[in-house]
Structures are given as structure tokens and as C-alpha cells.
PDB file of C-alpha atoms in Angstrom:
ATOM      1  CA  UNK A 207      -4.684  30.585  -1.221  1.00  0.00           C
ATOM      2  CA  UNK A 208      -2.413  27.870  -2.106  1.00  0.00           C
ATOM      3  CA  UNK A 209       0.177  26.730   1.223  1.00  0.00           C
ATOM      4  CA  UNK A 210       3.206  24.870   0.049  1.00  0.00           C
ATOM      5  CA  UNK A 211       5.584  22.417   1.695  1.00  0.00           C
ATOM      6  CA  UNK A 212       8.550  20.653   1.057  1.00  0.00           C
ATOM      7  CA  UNK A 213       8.950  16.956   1.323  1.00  0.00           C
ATOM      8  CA  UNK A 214      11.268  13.964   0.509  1.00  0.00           C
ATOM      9  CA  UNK A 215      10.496  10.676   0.730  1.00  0.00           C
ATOM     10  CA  UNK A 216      13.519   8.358   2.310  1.00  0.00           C
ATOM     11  CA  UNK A 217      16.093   6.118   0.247  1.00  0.00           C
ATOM     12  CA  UNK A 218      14.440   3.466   2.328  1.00  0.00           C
ATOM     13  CA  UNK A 219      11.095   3.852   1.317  1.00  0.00           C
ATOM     14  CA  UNK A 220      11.074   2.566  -2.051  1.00  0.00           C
ATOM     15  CA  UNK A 221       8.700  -0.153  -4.050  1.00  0.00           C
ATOM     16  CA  UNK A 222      10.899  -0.445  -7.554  1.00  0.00           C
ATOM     17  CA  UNK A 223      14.542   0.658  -7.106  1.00  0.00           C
ATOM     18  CA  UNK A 224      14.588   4.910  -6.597  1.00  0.00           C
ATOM     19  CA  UNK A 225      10.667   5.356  -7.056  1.00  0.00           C
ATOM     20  CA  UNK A 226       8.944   6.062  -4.052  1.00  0.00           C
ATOM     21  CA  UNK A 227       6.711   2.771  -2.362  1.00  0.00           C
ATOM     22  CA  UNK A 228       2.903   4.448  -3.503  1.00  0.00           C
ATOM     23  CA  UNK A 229       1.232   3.388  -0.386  1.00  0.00           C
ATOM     24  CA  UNK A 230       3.462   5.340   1.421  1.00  0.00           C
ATOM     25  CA  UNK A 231       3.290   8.340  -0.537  1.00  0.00           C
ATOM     26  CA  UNK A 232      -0.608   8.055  -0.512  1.00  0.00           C
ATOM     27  CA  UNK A 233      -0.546   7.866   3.180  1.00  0.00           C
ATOM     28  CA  UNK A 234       1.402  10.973   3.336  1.00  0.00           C
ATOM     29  CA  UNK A 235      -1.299  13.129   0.827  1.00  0.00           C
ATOM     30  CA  UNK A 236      -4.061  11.407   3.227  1.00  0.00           C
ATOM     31  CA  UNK A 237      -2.684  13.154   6.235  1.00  0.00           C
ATOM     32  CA  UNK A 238      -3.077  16.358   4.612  1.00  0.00           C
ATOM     33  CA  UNK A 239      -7.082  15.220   3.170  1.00  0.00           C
ATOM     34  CA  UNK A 240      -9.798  15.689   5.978  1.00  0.00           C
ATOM     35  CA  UNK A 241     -12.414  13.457   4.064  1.00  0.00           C
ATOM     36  CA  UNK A 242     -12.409   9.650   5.658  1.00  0.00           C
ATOM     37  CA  UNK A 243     -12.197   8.232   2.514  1.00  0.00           C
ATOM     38  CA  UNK A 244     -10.422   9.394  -0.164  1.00  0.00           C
ATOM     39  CA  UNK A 245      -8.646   8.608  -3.203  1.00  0.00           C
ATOM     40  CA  UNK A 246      -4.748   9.138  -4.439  1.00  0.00           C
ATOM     41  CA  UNK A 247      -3.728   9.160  -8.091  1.00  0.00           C
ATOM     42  CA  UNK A 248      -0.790   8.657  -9.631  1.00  0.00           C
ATOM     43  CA  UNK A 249       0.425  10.685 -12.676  1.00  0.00           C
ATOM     44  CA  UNK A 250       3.978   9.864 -12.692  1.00  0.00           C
ATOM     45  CA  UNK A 251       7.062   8.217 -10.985  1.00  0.00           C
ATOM     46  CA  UNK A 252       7.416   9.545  -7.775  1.00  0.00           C
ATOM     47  CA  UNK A 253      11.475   9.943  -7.046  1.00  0.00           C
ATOM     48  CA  UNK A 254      13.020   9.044  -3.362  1.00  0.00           C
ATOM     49  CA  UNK A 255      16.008  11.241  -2.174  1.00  0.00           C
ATOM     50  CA  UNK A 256      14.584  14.192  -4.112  1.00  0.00           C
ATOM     51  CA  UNK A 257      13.037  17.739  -2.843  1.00  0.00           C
ATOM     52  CA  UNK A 258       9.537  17.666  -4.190  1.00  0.00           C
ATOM     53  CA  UNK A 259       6.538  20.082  -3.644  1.00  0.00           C
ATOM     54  CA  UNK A 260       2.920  19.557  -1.578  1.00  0.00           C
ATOM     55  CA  UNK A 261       0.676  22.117  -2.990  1.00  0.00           C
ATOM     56  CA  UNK A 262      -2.351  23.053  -0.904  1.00  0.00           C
ATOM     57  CA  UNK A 263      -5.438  24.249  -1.861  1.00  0.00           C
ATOM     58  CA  UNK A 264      -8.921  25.293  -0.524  1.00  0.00           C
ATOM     59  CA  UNK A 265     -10.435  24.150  -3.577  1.00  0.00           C
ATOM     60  CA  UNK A 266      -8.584  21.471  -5.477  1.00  0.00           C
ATOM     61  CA  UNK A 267      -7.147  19.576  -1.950  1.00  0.00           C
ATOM     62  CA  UNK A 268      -3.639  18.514  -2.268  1.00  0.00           C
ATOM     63  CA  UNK A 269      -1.421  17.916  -5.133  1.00  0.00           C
ATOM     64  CA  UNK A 270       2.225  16.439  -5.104  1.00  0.00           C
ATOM     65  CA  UNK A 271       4.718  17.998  -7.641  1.00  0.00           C
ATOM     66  CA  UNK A 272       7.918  18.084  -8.670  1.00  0.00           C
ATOM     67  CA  UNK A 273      10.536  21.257  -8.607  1.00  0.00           C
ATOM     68  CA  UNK A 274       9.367  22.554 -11.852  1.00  0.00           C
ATOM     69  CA  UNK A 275       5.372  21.851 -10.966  1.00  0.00           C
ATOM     70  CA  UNK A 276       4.700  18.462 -12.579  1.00  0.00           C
ATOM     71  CA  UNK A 277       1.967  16.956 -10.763  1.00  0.00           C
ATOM     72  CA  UNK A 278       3.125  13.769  -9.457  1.00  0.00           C
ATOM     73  CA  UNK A 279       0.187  12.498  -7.705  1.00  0.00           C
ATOM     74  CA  UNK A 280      -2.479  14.447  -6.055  1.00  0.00           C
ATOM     75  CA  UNK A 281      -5.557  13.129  -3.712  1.00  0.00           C
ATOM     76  CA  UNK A 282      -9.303  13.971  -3.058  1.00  0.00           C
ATOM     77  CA  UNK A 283     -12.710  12.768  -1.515  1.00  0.00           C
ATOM     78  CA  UNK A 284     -13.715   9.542  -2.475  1.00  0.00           C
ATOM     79  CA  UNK A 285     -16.866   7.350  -1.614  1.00  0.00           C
ATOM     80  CA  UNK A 286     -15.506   2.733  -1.366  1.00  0.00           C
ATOM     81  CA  UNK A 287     -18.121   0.550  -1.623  1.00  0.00           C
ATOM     82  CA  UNK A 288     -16.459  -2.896  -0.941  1.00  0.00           C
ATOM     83  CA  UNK A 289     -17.759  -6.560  -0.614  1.00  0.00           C
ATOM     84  CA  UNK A 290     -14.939  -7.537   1.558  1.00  0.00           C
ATOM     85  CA  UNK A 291     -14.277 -11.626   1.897  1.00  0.00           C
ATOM     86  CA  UNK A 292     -14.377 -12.986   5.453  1.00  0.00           C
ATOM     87  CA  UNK A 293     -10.360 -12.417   7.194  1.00  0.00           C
ATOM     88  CA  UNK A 294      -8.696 -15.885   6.677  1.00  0.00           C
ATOM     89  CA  UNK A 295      -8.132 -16.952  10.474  1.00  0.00           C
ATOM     90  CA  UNK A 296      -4.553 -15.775  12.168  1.00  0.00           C
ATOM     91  CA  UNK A 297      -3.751 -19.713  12.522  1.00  0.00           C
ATOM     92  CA  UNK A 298      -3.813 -20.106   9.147  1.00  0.00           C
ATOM     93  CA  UNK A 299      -2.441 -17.046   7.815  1.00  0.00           C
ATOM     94  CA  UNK A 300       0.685 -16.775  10.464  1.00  0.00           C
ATOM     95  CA  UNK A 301       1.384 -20.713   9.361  1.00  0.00           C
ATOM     96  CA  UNK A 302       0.677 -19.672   5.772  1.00  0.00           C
ATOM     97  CA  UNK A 303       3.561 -16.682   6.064  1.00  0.00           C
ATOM     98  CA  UNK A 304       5.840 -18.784   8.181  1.00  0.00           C
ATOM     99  CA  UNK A 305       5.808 -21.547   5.299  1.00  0.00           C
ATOM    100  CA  UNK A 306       6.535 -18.966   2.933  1.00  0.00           C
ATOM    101  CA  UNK A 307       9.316 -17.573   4.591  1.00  0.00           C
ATOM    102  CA  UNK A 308      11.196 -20.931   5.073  1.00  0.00           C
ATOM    103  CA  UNK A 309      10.476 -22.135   1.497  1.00  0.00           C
ATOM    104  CA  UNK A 310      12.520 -19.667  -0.514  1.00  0.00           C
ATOM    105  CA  UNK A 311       9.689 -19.158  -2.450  1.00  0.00           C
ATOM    106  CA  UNK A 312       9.449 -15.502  -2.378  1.00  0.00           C
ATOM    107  CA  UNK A 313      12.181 -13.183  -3.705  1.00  0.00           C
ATOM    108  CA  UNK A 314      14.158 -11.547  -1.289  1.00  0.00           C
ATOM    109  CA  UNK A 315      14.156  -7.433  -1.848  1.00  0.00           C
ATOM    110  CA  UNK A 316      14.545  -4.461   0.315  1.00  0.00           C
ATOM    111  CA  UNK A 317      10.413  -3.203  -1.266  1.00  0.00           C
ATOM    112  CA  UNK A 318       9.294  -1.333   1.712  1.00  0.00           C
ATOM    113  CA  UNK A 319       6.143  -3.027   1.793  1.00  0.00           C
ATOM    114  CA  UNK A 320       7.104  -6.785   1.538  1.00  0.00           C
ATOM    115  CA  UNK A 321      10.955  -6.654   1.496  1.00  0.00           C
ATOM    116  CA  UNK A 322      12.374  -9.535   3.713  1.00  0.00           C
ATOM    117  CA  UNK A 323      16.132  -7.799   3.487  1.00  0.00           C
ATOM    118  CA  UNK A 324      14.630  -4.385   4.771  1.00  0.00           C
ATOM    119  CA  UNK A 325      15.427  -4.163   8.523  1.00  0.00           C
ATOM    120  CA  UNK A 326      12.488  -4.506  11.174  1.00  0.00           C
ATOM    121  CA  UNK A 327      11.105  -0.809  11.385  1.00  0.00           C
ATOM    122  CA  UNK A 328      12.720   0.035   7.852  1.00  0.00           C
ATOM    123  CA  UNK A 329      10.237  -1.571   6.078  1.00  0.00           C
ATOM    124  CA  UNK A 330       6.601  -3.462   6.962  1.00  0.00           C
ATOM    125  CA  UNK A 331       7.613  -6.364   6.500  1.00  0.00           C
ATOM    126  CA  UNK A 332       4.436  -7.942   5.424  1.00  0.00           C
ATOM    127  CA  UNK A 333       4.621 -10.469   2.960  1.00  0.00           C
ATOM    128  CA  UNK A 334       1.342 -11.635   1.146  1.00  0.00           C
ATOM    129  CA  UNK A 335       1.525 -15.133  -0.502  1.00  0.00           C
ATOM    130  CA  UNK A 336      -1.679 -16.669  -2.200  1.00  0.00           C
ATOM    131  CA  UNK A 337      -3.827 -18.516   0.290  1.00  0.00           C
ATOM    132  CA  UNK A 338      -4.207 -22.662  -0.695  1.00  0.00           C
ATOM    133  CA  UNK A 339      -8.406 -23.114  -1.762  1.00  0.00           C
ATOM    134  CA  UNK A 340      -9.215 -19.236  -1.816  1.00  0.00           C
ATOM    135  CA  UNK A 341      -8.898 -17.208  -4.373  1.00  0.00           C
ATOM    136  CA  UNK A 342      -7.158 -14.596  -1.588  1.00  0.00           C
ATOM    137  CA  UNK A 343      -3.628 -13.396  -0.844  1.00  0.00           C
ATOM    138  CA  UNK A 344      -2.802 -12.980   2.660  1.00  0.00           C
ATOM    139  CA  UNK A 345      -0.045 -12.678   5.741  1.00  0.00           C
ATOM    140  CA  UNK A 346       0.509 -12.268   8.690  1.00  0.00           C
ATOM    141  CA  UNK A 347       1.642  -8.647  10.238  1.00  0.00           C
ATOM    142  CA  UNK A 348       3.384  -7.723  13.624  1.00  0.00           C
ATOM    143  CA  UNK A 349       3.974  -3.286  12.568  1.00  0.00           C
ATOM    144  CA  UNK A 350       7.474  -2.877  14.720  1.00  0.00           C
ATOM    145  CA  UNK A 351       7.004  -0.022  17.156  1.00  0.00           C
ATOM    146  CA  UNK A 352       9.352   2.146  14.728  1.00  0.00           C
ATOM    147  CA  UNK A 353       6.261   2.010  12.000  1.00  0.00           C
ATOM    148  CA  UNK A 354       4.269   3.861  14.980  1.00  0.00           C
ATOM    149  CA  UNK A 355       3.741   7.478  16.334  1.00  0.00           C
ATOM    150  CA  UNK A 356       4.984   7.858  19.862  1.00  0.00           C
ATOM    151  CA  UNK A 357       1.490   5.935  21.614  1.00  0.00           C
ATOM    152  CA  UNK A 358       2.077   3.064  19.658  1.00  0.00           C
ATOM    153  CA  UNK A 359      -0.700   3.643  16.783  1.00  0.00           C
ATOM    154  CA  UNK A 360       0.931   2.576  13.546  1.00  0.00           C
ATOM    155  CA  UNK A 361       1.043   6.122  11.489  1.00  0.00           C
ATOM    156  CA  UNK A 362      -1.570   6.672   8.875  1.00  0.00           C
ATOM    157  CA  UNK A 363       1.220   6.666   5.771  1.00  0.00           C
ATOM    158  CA  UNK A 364       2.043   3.313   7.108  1.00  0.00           C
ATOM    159  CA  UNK A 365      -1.532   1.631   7.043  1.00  0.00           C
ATOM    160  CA  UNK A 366      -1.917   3.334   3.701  1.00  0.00           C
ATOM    161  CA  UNK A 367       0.902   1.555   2.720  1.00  0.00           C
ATOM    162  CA  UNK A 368       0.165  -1.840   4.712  1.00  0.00           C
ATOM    163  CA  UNK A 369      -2.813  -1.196   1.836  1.00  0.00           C
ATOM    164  CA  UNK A 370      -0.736  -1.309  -1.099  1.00  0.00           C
ATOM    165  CA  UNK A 371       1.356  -4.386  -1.505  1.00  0.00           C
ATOM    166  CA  UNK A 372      -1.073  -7.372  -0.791  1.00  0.00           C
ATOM    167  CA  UNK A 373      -2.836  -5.593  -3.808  1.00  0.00           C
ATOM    168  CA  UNK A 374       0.030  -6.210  -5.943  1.00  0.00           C
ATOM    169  CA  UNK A 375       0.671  -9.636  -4.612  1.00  0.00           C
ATOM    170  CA  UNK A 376      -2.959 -10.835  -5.461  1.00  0.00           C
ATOM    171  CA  UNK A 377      -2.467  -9.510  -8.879  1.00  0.00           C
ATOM    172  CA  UNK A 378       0.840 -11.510  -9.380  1.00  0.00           C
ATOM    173  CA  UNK A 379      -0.033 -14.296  -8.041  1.00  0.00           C
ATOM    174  CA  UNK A 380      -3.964 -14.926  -8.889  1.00  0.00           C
ATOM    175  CA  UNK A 381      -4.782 -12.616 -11.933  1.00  0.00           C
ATOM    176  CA  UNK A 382      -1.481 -13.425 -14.316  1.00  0.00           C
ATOM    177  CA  UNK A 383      -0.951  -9.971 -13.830  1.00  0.00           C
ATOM    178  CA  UNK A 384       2.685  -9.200 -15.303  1.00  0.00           C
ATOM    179  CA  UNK A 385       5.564  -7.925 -13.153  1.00  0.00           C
ATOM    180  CA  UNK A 386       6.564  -4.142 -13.481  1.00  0.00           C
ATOM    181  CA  UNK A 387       3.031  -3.233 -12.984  1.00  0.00           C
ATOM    182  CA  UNK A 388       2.440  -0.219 -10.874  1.00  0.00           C
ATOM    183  CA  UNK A 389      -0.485   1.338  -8.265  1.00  0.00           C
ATOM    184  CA  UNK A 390      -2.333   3.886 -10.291  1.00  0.00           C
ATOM    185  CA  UNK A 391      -4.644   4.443  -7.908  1.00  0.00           C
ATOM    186  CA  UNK A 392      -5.603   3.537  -4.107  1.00  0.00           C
ATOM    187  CA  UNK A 393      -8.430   4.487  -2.595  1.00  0.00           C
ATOM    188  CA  UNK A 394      -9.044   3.752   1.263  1.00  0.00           C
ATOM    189  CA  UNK A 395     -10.745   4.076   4.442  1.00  0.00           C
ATOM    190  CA  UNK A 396      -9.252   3.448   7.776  1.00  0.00           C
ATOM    191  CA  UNK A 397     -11.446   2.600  10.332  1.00  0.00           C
ATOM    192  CA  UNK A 398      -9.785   2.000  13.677  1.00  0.00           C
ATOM    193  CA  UNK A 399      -6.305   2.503  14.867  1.00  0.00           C
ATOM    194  CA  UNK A 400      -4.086  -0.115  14.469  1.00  0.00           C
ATOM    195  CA  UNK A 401      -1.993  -0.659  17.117  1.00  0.00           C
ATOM    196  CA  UNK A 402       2.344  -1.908  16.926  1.00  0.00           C
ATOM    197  CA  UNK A 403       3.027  -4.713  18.226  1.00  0.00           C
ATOM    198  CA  UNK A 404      -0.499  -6.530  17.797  1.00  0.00           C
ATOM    199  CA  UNK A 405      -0.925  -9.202  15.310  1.00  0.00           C
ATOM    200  CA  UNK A 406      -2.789  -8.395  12.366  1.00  0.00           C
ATOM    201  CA  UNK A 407      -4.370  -9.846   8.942  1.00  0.00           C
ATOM    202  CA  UNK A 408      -3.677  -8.610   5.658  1.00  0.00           C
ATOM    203  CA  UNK A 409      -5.903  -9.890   3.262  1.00  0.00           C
ATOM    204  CA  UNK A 410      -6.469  -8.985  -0.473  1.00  0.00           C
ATOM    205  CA  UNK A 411      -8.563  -9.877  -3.278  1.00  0.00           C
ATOM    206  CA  UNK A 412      -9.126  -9.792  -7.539  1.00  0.00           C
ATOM    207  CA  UNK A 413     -12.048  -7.542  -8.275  1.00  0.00           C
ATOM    208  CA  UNK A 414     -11.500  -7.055 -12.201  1.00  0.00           C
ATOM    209  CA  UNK A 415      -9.769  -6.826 -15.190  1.00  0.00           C
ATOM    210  CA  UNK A 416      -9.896  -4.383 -18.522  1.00  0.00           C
ATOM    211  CA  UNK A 417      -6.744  -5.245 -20.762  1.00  0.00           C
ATOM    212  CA  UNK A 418      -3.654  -3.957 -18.874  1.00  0.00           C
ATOM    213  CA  UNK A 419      -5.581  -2.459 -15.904  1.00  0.00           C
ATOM    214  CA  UNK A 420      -6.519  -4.689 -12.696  1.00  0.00           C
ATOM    215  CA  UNK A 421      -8.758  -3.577  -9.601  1.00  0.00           C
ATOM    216  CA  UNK A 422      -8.264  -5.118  -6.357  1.00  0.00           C
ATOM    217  CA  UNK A 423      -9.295  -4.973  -3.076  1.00  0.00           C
ATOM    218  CA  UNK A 424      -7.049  -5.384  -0.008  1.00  0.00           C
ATOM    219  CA  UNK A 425      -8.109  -5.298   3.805  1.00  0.00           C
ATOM    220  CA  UNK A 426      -5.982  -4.968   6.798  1.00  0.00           C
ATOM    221  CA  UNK A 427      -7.656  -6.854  10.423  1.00  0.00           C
ATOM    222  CA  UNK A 428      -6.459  -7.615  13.684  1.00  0.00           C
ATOM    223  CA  UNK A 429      -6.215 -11.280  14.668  1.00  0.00           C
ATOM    224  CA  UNK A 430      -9.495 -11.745  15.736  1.00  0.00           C
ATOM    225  CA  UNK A 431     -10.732 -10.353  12.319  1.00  0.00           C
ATOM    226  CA  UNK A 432     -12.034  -7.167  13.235  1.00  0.00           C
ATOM    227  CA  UNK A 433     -11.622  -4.656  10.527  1.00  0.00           C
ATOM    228  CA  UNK A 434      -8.746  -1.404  11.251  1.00  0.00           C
ATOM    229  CA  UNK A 435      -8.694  -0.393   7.230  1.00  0.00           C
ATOM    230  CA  UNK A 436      -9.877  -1.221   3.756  1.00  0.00           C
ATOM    231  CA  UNK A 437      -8.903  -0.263   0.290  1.00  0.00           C
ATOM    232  CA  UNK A 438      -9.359  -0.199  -3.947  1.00  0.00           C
ATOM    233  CA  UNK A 439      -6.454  -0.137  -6.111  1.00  0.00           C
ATOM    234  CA  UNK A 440      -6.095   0.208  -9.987  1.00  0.00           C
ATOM    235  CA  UNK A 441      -3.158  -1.479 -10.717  1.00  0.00           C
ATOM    236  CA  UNK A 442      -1.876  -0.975 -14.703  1.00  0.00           C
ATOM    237  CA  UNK A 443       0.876  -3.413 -16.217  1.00  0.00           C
ATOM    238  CA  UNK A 444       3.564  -2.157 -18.357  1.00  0.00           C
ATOM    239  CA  UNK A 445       2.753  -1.731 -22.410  1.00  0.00           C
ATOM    240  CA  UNK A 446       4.325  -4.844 -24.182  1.00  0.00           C
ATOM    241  CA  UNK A 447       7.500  -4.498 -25.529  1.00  0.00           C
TER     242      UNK A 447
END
């Protein structure tokens, strides 16, 4: 039997102008996946402001399509094996972000993941920079209240997508990987709740590289380094031009 809803993702919620921020959408296909880990990928662009389709099935999980049935993404169980480094301290990390954030060194965007024009609660707000001596991205996190269900736990398409941009970020900034590159894939685990309002660590890592195709890890902790969620992405960089 196949269920089907109707969903569109928010204006707000976007990575690269109009295309849905692929975190988020992942989150949203993991709410609808009973396995604790599983795995979202990406076939194509994934539009904001525009009906689209989530296809449920007994067999083949859940699928995300477009109005005429493209598959846009679709998710399933997965299994994450992941040598994760040791959480950079919340000292460092919350002076690491605050020095960021004065020096003008990151470009300001409305991303929903690491936008600094996106208002508190219409965007995370987390902004990964590369971490002096490590060969880690990290920042500092505060979720606003608004990223949160009503008893404060920060919703799961928001960790998912708390799990998407330090991947990015690490990529940029420690692999040469070249802007316009997009998530492919994400695969994740959350392990405890995490909680508005409480300081957190977002740290993220290189794992490899195959020609235009990067794998990265990224890990989400609260301040005293405990770990709330961890993740794999396959990011793949645009074809040369």
C-alpha cells in the first residue's frame, strides 16, 4: 500500500538560493524512517515554495517526489561506523566562532544552516570556521527555542540539518573542495535529545576524496562533549566548466 502526503518546504529554509537546505529535508524523510540510523539520497534539486509528494511504502520506505513523480530524494536503513575526533573544548570553540563573527571573514547569507542574516529561529545559525592546529571545522551552537518542539527538544529535521553544514564547511575550508558543491548524501544517527537553549559543539571532519566526490564526517555535542548526534556525508562538486 503506498500512503501519500503533501509537503513544502519554507522560502526560509533554503541552502543555495530556491533549493531546499538538504539537512533539513533529510530530517524531514527521517521522521517518517523507524530505523536509528539511516541514510538520505539525493537525486535532484529539491525546490522551496513548491507542493511536492512523500510517497510511503511498506517495502521501499519513503521517497520524496515531485508533482509529476520524479524522485527527488528518498531515505532507508543504514548501518555508520565512525572514528569520531575528540569535541574541541566549548572555550575554544565559542572564542573560535566569536572571532569569526567579528572578523568579517565569513560571508554573510540568509543559508539556513550557517546564514548570519537569517533571523534567530529562522535559521540555525551555526557557523563552522576551520579550527587553528586541527585539521577540524567547528562552532559554537545555542538552537533558539523556535528550532524546538513545544518541550524544548530541538526537532529531529533540525539536528539533521545542524548535521549538514559543518560538512560543507570542512570541505571548503580544509579539502580545496570547490564552491557550488552539494550534499549527495547524509547518513546519521542521533543519539540523545538535544535540548534549545543549551550550548552545544559542532564539530566536523575530512574523511576522503575520489575526484569530484568528498566524504566527511560531522558531529554535533553538548558543551561538556557528550555526544547528541553523528553523521556521513558525500558531498560532489560541480563538473568543470
Amino acid at each position: 500500500m503506498i500512503q501519500v502526503d503533501e509537503i513544502t518546504f519554507p522560502e526560509h529554509v533554503h541552502g543555495y538560493p530556491s533549493v531546499a537546505f538538504g539537512g533539513f529535508v533529510a530530517g524531514v524523510l527521517a521522521t517518517h524512517c523507524p530505523a536509528p540510523t539511516a541514510r538520505v539520497d539525493f537525486r535532484a534539486k529539491v525546490p522551496v515554495g513548491t507542493p511536492l509528494v512523500l510517497a510511503h511504502t511498506a517495502v521501499n520506505g519513503t521517497v520524496l517526489t515531485d508533482a509529476q513523480g520524479k524522485v527527488l530524494a528518498e531515505i532507508g536503513a543504514a548501518t555508520l561506523s565512525l572514528d569520531v575526533p575528540p569535541t574541541p573544548s566549548w572555550a575554544e570553540t565559542e572564542a573560535l566562532t566569536a572571532g569569526v563573527l567579528s572578523s568579517g571573514e565569513r560571508p554573510i547569507t540568509t543559508c539556513y544552516g550557517c546564514g548570519a542574516a537569517c533571523e534567530p529561529g529562522r535559521g540555525l545559525r551555526l557557523f563552522p570556521w576551520a579550527l587553528p592546529g586541527r585539521d577540524l571545522a567547528a562552532a559554537a551552537w545555542v538552537p533558539d527555542p523556535a528550532l524546538s518542539a513545544a518541550d524544548g527538544i530541538v526537532t529531529t529535521e533540525n539536528v539533521w540539518a545542524a548535521l549538514d553544514c559543518p560538512g560543507g564547511h570542512v570541505g571548503f575550508l580544509l579539502s580545496g573542495m570547490r564552491r557550488g558543491a552539494v550534499t549527495a548524501a547524509l547518513t546519521a544517527t542521533l543519539l540523545r535529545p538535544v535540548r534549545a537553549g543549551e550550548p552545544h559543539i559542532a564539530h566536523a571532519w575530512p574523511i576522503g576524496q575520489d575526484g569530484r566526490k568528498y566524504t566527511v564526517g560531522v558531529a554535533l555535542s553538548t558543551a561538556d562533549g557528550e555526544l547528541c548526534a553523528v553523521s556521513e556525508a558525500l558531498w560532489i562538486e560541480p563538473r568543470e566548466r
